[in-house]
Amino acid sequence: MNNYKEKHSLLAAAQCLSMAAIAISLAGCEAALDLSGVNTTLDNPVRRTDQIQGLAQNTQAQVAVGNFGLVLHRTRGSEDWHRLELPGQPGLIDIATCPDEQFVALGFERDLWLGDKNAGQWQSKPIPTSENLLAVTCAPDGTIWAVGSFSSLYSSSDAGDSWAEFSLNEDAMLTSIQFLTADIAYATGEFGLVIKTEDAGEQWQVLAPIQAEFYPQTTFFSDEQTGWAVGLDGTVYQTTNGAGSWQLSDTGVDAPLYQVVEHDSSPLLLGDNATVLTRTADQWQPLALSIAPVFLRAGLVDNQRLLLAGGNGVLLSVDL
């Protein structure tokens, strides 16, 4: 009999725990699940589960994109963000602004997403490839470019309705592309690969590699001669002769670096552990931030304020 009562008590306790776990209140189970905090979180436009991958702005709006179709947008000068989640919840990994001030975002699923000037309305266009794509940009003439695996570049001059493909036929991932003028652009990628066009992308020439085994997370050129490439372990390479050669630039940190942000004549570097590096007198200096040590994936400068975005819903502005 004692065994029967003991088993019955254990079963009753397990039942109470089960009911509490799914927030059903039954006799003998006193604690109901409090969802008020969850509801409050869901009302916030920016959430801790957001992993923000890209930022862009035009003269009217600022936009952040990320996981599960996340689009956050606001009017420039405003502090209020508005949240959208695109149909199908695509993984948005990059975003750029076009000369007509519309936005283009790249989905991990090989889709191009076109946003209006206020970033409130979006439509998708498939990019016909089986290659993985990592970066997107808009050239000065409005042509959209995307780059990715197998040293492939894709361009569209009709807002994604049709695409032209160019490949070096090398098994290397291209990680960034940047147009400096209507004709001149650089793309960089795995194994330190650097390619350049001087005819608006009709032809691309291979330049000397940054460093044989270097994998640049991204590369930014402040002009045709001066560029910066960042990667893991706090590694930064600089060129001052149009990618003719590259020199290691000591940062003093070992955190992975993911992004280079344009700022006056000296760039800002963003990376893991909430790393932001500024450059003064040829020395990199960390910028102190009062945030958790999350990864910072994207940034932009607006009126001497740095907007930062990254993991765990980090989206904040700091004075420079």
XYZ file of N, CA and C in Angstrom, residues 75-231:
471
model
N 12.944 56.694 -40.221
C 13.266 57.945 -40.893
C 14.559 58.494 -40.310
N 15.434 58.986 -41.157
C 16.676 59.564 -40.661
C 16.372 60.736 -39.738
N 17.036 60.738 -38.611
C 16.790 61.749 -37.601
C 15.821 61.308 -36.533
N 15.105 60.209 -36.790
C 14.162 59.681 -35.812
C 14.847 58.631 -34.944
N 14.315 58.424 -33.737
C 14.816 57.382 -32.852
C 13.947 56.127 -32.901
N 12.848 56.180 -33.625
C 11.862 55.094 -33.608
C 12.038 54.152 -34.790
N 12.288 52.875 -34.471
C 12.412 51.846 -35.495
C 11.060 51.167 -35.722
N 10.828 50.752 -36.965
C 9.629 50.000 -37.324
C 10.068 48.636 -37.848
N 9.317 47.610 -37.483
C 9.708 46.232 -37.772
C 8.851 45.621 -38.872
N 9.541 44.958 -39.823
C 8.891 44.131 -40.832
C 9.532 42.753 -40.811
N 8.762 41.737 -41.150
C 9.309 40.404 -41.372
C 8.842 39.948 -42.746
N 9.783 39.791 -43.669
C 9.454 39.523 -45.065
C 8.854 38.131 -45.234
N 7.990 37.949 -46.235
C 7.366 36.644 -46.476
C 8.405 35.548 -46.660
N 8.152 34.403 -46.030
C 9.078 33.285 -46.122
C 10.240 33.386 -45.169
N 10.349 34.476 -44.443
C 11.422 34.696 -43.470
C 12.817 34.386 -44.037
N 13.205 35.046 -45.127
C 14.534 34.788 -45.700
C 15.639 35.246 -44.758
N 16.785 34.602 -44.849
C 17.950 35.040 -44.096
C 18.643 36.155 -44.860
N 18.468 37.388 -44.431
C 19.048 38.531 -45.133
C 20.458 38.771 -44.620
N 21.435 38.773 -45.530
C 22.838 38.799 -45.124
C 23.584 40.051 -45.565
N 22.972 40.863 -46.437
C 23.648 42.087 -46.863
C 22.609 43.033 -47.447
N 22.928 44.334 -47.449
C 22.026 45.338 -47.994
C 22.850 46.486 -48.539
N 22.337 47.138 -49.576
C 23.017 48.280 -50.189
C 21.973 49.289 -50.652
N 22.449 50.512 -50.897
C 21.598 51.588 -51.408
C 21.959 51.842 -52.864
N 20.943 52.004 -53.708
C 21.163 52.265 -55.122
C 21.111 53.762 -55.411
N 21.611 54.193 -56.555
C 21.625 55.623 -56.880
C 20.234 56.275 -56.877
N 19.184 55.499 -57.168
C 17.836 56.058 -57.125
C 17.249 56.038 -55.719
N 18.095 55.691 -54.725
C 17.756 55.680 -53.298
C 16.870 54.503 -52.890
N 16.637 53.559 -53.787
C 15.992 52.323 -53.370
C 17.037 51.396 -52.747
N 16.553 50.420 -51.992
C 17.428 49.484 -51.292
C 17.396 48.119 -51.972
N 18.534 47.422 -51.914
C 18.604 46.036 -52.369
C 19.211 45.207 -51.245
N 18.545 44.107 -50.906
C 19.030 43.207 -49.862
C 19.218 41.823 -50.451
N 20.237 41.119 -49.967
C 20.562 39.783 -50.460
C 20.109 38.750 -49.451
N 19.346 37.761 -49.930
C 18.912 36.663 -49.087
C 19.822 35.459 -49.237
N 20.032 34.748 -48.137
C 20.865 33.550 -48.171
C 20.301 32.519 -49.139
N 18.994 32.604 -49.396
C 18.327 31.652 -50.289
C 18.484 32.026 -51.762
N 19.425 32.941 -52.080
C 19.725 33.374 -53.447
C 18.576 34.197 -54.034
N 17.959 35.002 -53.206
C 16.945 35.941 -53.651
C 17.449 37.358 -53.451
N 17.068 38.221 -54.387
C 17.302 39.650 -54.245
C 16.001 40.289 -53.785
N 16.088 41.119 -52.753
C 14.914 41.821 -52.237
C 15.065 43.306 -52.539
N 14.053 43.883 -53.187
C 14.064 45.281 -53.578
C 13.150 46.063 -52.654
N 13.697 47.103 -52.012
C 12.924 47.924 -51.098
C 12.762 49.335 -51.621
N 11.609 49.946 -51.350
C 11.388 51.314 -51.798
C 12.220 52.295 -50.976
N 12.096 53.587 -51.255
C 12.958 54.592 -50.644
C 12.771 54.697 -49.139
N 11.586 54.317 -48.652
C 11.323 54.349 -47.217
C 11.521 52.990 -46.561
N 11.862 51.978 -47.368
C 12.095 50.607 -46.888
C 10.847 49.995 -46.266
N 9.677 50.479 -46.656
C 8.442 49.922 -46.118
C 7.805 48.869 -47.002
N 8.149 48.863 -48.287
C 7.593 47.902 -49.232
C 8.734 47.150 -49.908
N 8.600 45.799 -49.998
C 9.663 44.965 -50.543
C 9.096 43.931 -51.494
N 9.873 43.588 -52.512
C 9.535 42.483 -53.413
C 10.799 41.693 -53.716
N 10.628 40.415 -54.011
C 11.787 39.545 -54.232
C 11.925 39.156 -55.690
N 13.168 38.951 -56.094
C 13.524 38.452 -57.421
C 14.562 37.347 -57.235
N 14.355 36.171 -57.843
C 15.347 35.108 -57.694
C 16.614 35.399 -58.487
N 17.742 34.982 -57.951
C 19.009 35.045 -58.682
C 19.301 33.626 -59.172
N 19.309 33.398 -60.471
C 19.385 32.033 -61.013
C 20.785 31.433 -60.916
N 21.103 30.890 -59.760
C 22.407 30.263 -59.558
C 22.295 29.233 -58.446
N 23.193 28.269 -58.485
C 23.303 27.318 -57.386
C 24.461 27.680 -56.458
N 25.186 28.755 -56.799
C 26.303 29.183 -55.965
C 25.779 29.907 -54.722
N 26.574 29.870 -53.660
C 26.249 30.625 -52.461
C 26.694 32.070 -52.645
N 25.838 33.006 -52.273
C 26.114 34.425 -52.448
C 26.306 35.094 -51.087
N 27.248 36.039 -51.021
C 27.591 36.656 -49.737
C 27.466 38.163 -49.707
N 27.539 38.844 -50.839
C 27.562 40.304 -50.804
C 26.820 40.878 -52.004
N 26.242 42.069 -51.810
C 25.499 42.746 -52.861
C 25.854 44.222 -52.845
N 25.825 44.851 -54.018
C 26.039 46.287 -54.107
C 25.327 46.825 -55.327
N 25.219 48.156 -55.384
C 24.661 48.840 -56.548
C 25.756 49.718 -57.145
N 26.012 49.568 -58.430
C 27.001 50.404 -59.109
C 26.417 51.799 -59.352
N 27.259 52.774 -59.634
C 26.767 54.133 -59.892
C 25.756 54.231 -61.029
N 25.791 53.303 -61.984
C 24.810 53.333 -63.073
C 23.529 52.588 -62.725
N 23.408 52.093 -61.477
C 22.206 51.395 -61.044
C 22.240 49.896 -61.228
N 23.291 49.369 -61.845
C 23.402 47.927 -62.010
C 23.611 47.267 -60.650
N 22.885 46.185 -60.401
C 22.992 45.446 -59.140
C 23.998 44.317 -59.325
N 24.900 44.174 -58.356
C 25.919 43.135 -58.398
C 25.850 42.279 -57.147
N 26.029 40.969 -57.329
C 26.133 40.035 -56.204
C 27.317 39.114 -56.465
N 28.026 38.735 -55.397
C 29.203 37.873 -55.542
C 29.117 36.722 -54.559
N 29.837 35.619 -54.896
C 29.791 34.464 -54.012
C 30.776 33.387 -54.389
N 30.346 32.137 -54.236
C 31.237 30.993 -54.382
C 31.643 30.765 -55.832
N 32.675 29.956 -55.988
C 33.283 29.632 -57.286
C 33.670 30.898 -58.036
N 34.163 31.897 -57.273
C 34.641 33.183 -57.806
C 33.653 33.778 -58.816
N 32.370 33.752 -58.445
C 31.303 34.155 -59.362
C 30.771 35.545 -59.038
N 30.468 36.288 -60.111
C 29.842 37.593 -60.000
C 28.588 37.597 -60.876
N 27.514 38.193 -60.348
C 26.250 38.270 -61.077
C 25.815 39.731 -61.139
N 25.344 40.160 -62.303
C 24.923 41.551 -62.462
C 23.568 41.618 -63.146
N 22.788 42.620 -62.744
C 21.470 42.839 -63.328
C 21.272 44.331 -63.568
N 20.944 44.689 -64.787
C 20.689 46.092 -65.130
C 19.201 46.390 -65.237
N 18.350 45.402 -64.879
C 16.901 45.610 -64.964
C 16.209 45.217 -63.659
N 16.811 45.616 -62.555
C 16.230 45.423 -61.220
C 15.962 43.960 -60.898
N 16.839 43.078 -61.356
C 16.747 41.677 -60.991
C 15.892 40.814 -61.887
N 15.376 41.371 -62.979
C 14.562 40.554 -63.896
C 15.424 39.590 -64.701
N 16.647 39.981 -65.015
C 17.577 39.099 -65.722
C 18.972 39.334 -65.178
N 19.830 38.315 -65.348
C 21.164 38.361 -64.751
C 22.225 37.899 -65.745
N 23.381 38.550 -65.692
C 24.570 38.104 -66.413
C 25.545 37.526 -65.399
N 26.285 36.493 -65.806
C 27.214 35.823 -64.902
C 28.634 35.934 -65.419
N 29.569 36.170 -64.500
C 30.989 36.132 -64.805
C 31.667 35.317 -63.725
N 32.598 34.440 -64.101
C 33.324 33.635 -63.132
C 34.777 33.485 -63.548
N 35.645 33.457 -62.537
C 37.047 33.167 -62.795
C 37.300 31.672 -62.874
N 36.254 30.875 -62.603
C 36.362 29.414 -62.586
C 37.386 28.922 -61.567
N 37.484 29.664 -60.481
C 38.345 29.274 -59.371
C 37.459 28.916 -58.181
N 37.834 27.861 -57.468
C 37.049 27.437 -56.314
C 37.375 28.321 -55.116
N 36.898 29.566 -55.193
C 37.154 30.545 -54.136
C 35.890 31.357 -53.915
N 35.628 31.682 -52.665
C 34.458 32.469 -52.297
C 34.787 33.952 -52.357
N 34.022 34.708 -53.128
C 34.140 36.159 -53.111
C 33.274 36.698 -51.975
N 33.844 37.571 -51.168
C 33.158 38.041 -49.969
C 32.767 39.511 -50.012
N 33.294 40.280 -50.969
C 32.929 41.693 -51.033
C 33.102 42.221 -52.447
N 32.347 43.276 -52.754
C 32.470 43.982 -54.031
C 32.152 45.443 -53.773
N 32.950 46.335 -54.395
C 32.772 47.769 -54.183
C 33.105 48.525 -55.466
N 32.171 49.378 -55.901
C 32.417 50.274 -57.024
C 32.889 51.617 -56.489
N 34.020 52.092 -57.028
C 34.550 53.402 -56.646
C 34.107 54.479 -57.617
N 33.967 54.124 -58.887
C 33.440 55.006 -59.924
C 32.512 54.168 -60.791
N 31.979 54.777 -61.821
C 31.113 54.028 -62.727
C 31.863 52.896 -63.410
N 33.184 53.022 -63.548
C 33.974 52.024 -64.264
C 34.831 51.146 -63.356
N 35.302 51.696 -62.268
C 36.314 51.009 -61.452
C 35.675 50.355 -60.235
N 35.980 49.066 -60.052
C 35.484 48.323 -58.893
C 36.495 47.265 -58.500
N 36.459 46.901 -57.220
C 37.261 45.813 -56.683
C 36.332 44.761 -56.082
N 36.736 43.498 -56.191
C 36.102 42.407 -55.455
C 37.212 41.575 -54.832
N 36.965 41.068 -53.635
C 37.980 40.285 -52.929
C 37.349 39.041 -52.334
N 38.221 38.083 -51.983
C 37.677 36.859 -51.419
C 38.727 35.895 -50.914
N 38.311 34.660 -50.834
C 39.096 33.577 -50.246
C 40.474 33.465 -50.887
N 41.456 33.030 -50.081
C 42.853 32.895 -50.507
C 43.462 34.241 -50.882
N 42.918 35.326 -50.287
C 43.446 36.655 -50.570
C 43.170 37.147 -51.971
N 42.198 36.562 -52.643
C 41.907 36.902 -54.037
C 41.473 38.360 -54.174
N 42.063 39.058 -55.134
C 41.688 40.438 -55.457
C 41.506 40.538 -56.964
N 40.347 41.033 -57.388
C 40.110 41.262 -58.808
C 39.614 42.695 -58.998
N 39.855 43.232 -60.182
C 39.533 44.626 -60.463
C 38.960 44.760 -61.864
N 38.002 45.663 -62.015
C 37.498 46.017 -63.327
C 37.708 47.505 -63.551
N 38.000 47.865 -64.783
C 38.138 49.267 -65.165
C 37.171 49.630 -66.280
N 36.224 48.706 -66.565
C 35.253 48.958 -67.637
C 33.836 48.577 -67.194
N 33.510 48.930 -65.954
C 32.153 48.725 -65.406
C 31.757 47.261 -65.319
N 32.748 46.377 -65.184
C 32.452 44.964 -64.986
C 32.405 44.131 -66.237
N 32.756 44.716 -67.377
C 32.800 43.912 -68.597
C 33.905 42.870 -68.510
N 35.053 43.270 -67.986
C 36.183 42.365 -67.800
C 36.747 42.580 -66.392
N 37.266 41.482 -65.812
C 37.883 41.543 -64.489
C 39.277 40.951 -64.580
N 40.243 41.633 -63.982
C 41.621 41.138 -63.978
C 42.032 40.741 -62.567
N 42.803 39.676 -62.466
C 43.281 39.185 -61.178
C 44.553 39.923 -60.801
N 44.567 40.476 -59.585
C 45.737 41.179 -59.070
C 46.493 40.278 -58.099
N 47.597 40.767 -57.610
C 48.371 40.003 -56.622
C 47.502 39.756 -55.389
N 47.579 38.566 -54.805
C 46.738 38.272 -53.630
C 47.139 39.113 -52.424
N 46.169 39.318 -51.526
C 46.466 40.030 -50.278
C 47.508 39.252 -49.491
N 47.208 37.981 -49.297
C 48.134 37.043 -48.645
C 47.572 35.665 -48.926
N 48.426 34.707 -49.211
C 48.005 33.443 -49.815
C 46.858 32.750 -49.091
N 46.890 32.703 -47.776
C 45.862 31.969 -47.041
C 44.847 32.887 -46.347
N 44.902 34.157 -46.627
C 44.038 35.110 -45.938
C 42.618 35.048 -46.488
N 41.655 35.028 -45.557
C 40.232 35.041 -45.931
C 39.643 36.366 -45.460
N 39.487 37.346 -46.363
C 38.948 38.634 -45.939
C 37.442 38.551 -45.702
N 37.014 38.953 -44.521
C 35.582 39.041 -44.270
C 34.959 40.128 -45.130
N 35.679 41.222 -45.295
C 35.276 42.272 -46.220
C 36.475 43.135 -46.533
N 36.348 43.946 -47.574
C 37.388 44.880 -47.978
C 36.731 46.207 -48.317
N 37.368 47.287 -47.928
C 36.846 48.618 -48.224
C 37.967 49.489 -48.774
N 37.685 50.176 -49.909
C 38.616 51.126 -50.503
C 38.083 52.540 -50.279
N 38.914 53.383 -49.667
C 38.524 54.783 -49.506
C 38.753 55.573 -50.790
N 39.643 55.096 -51.633
C 39.843 55.627 -52.980
C 40.502 54.521 -53.793
N 40.836 54.814 -55.045
C 41.351 53.747 -55.911
C 42.687 53.194 -55.427
N 43.432 53.969 -54.659
C 44.750 53.543 -54.204
C 44.738 52.920 -52.811
N 43.849 53.366 -51.942
C 43.909 53.007 -50.521
C 42.771 52.069 -50.149
N 43.127 50.913 -49.592
C 42.115 49.938 -49.211
C 42.479 49.204 -47.937
N 41.462 48.613 -47.303
C 41.625 47.871 -46.056
C 40.887 46.548 -46.173
N 41.529 45.478 -45.744
C 40.904 44.153 -45.725
C 41.001 43.601 -44.310
N 39.875 43.078 -43.789
C 39.849 42.594 -42.405
C 39.457 41.129 -42.369
N 39.915 40.435 -41.312
C 39.619 39.010 -41.194
C 39.689 38.537 -39.754
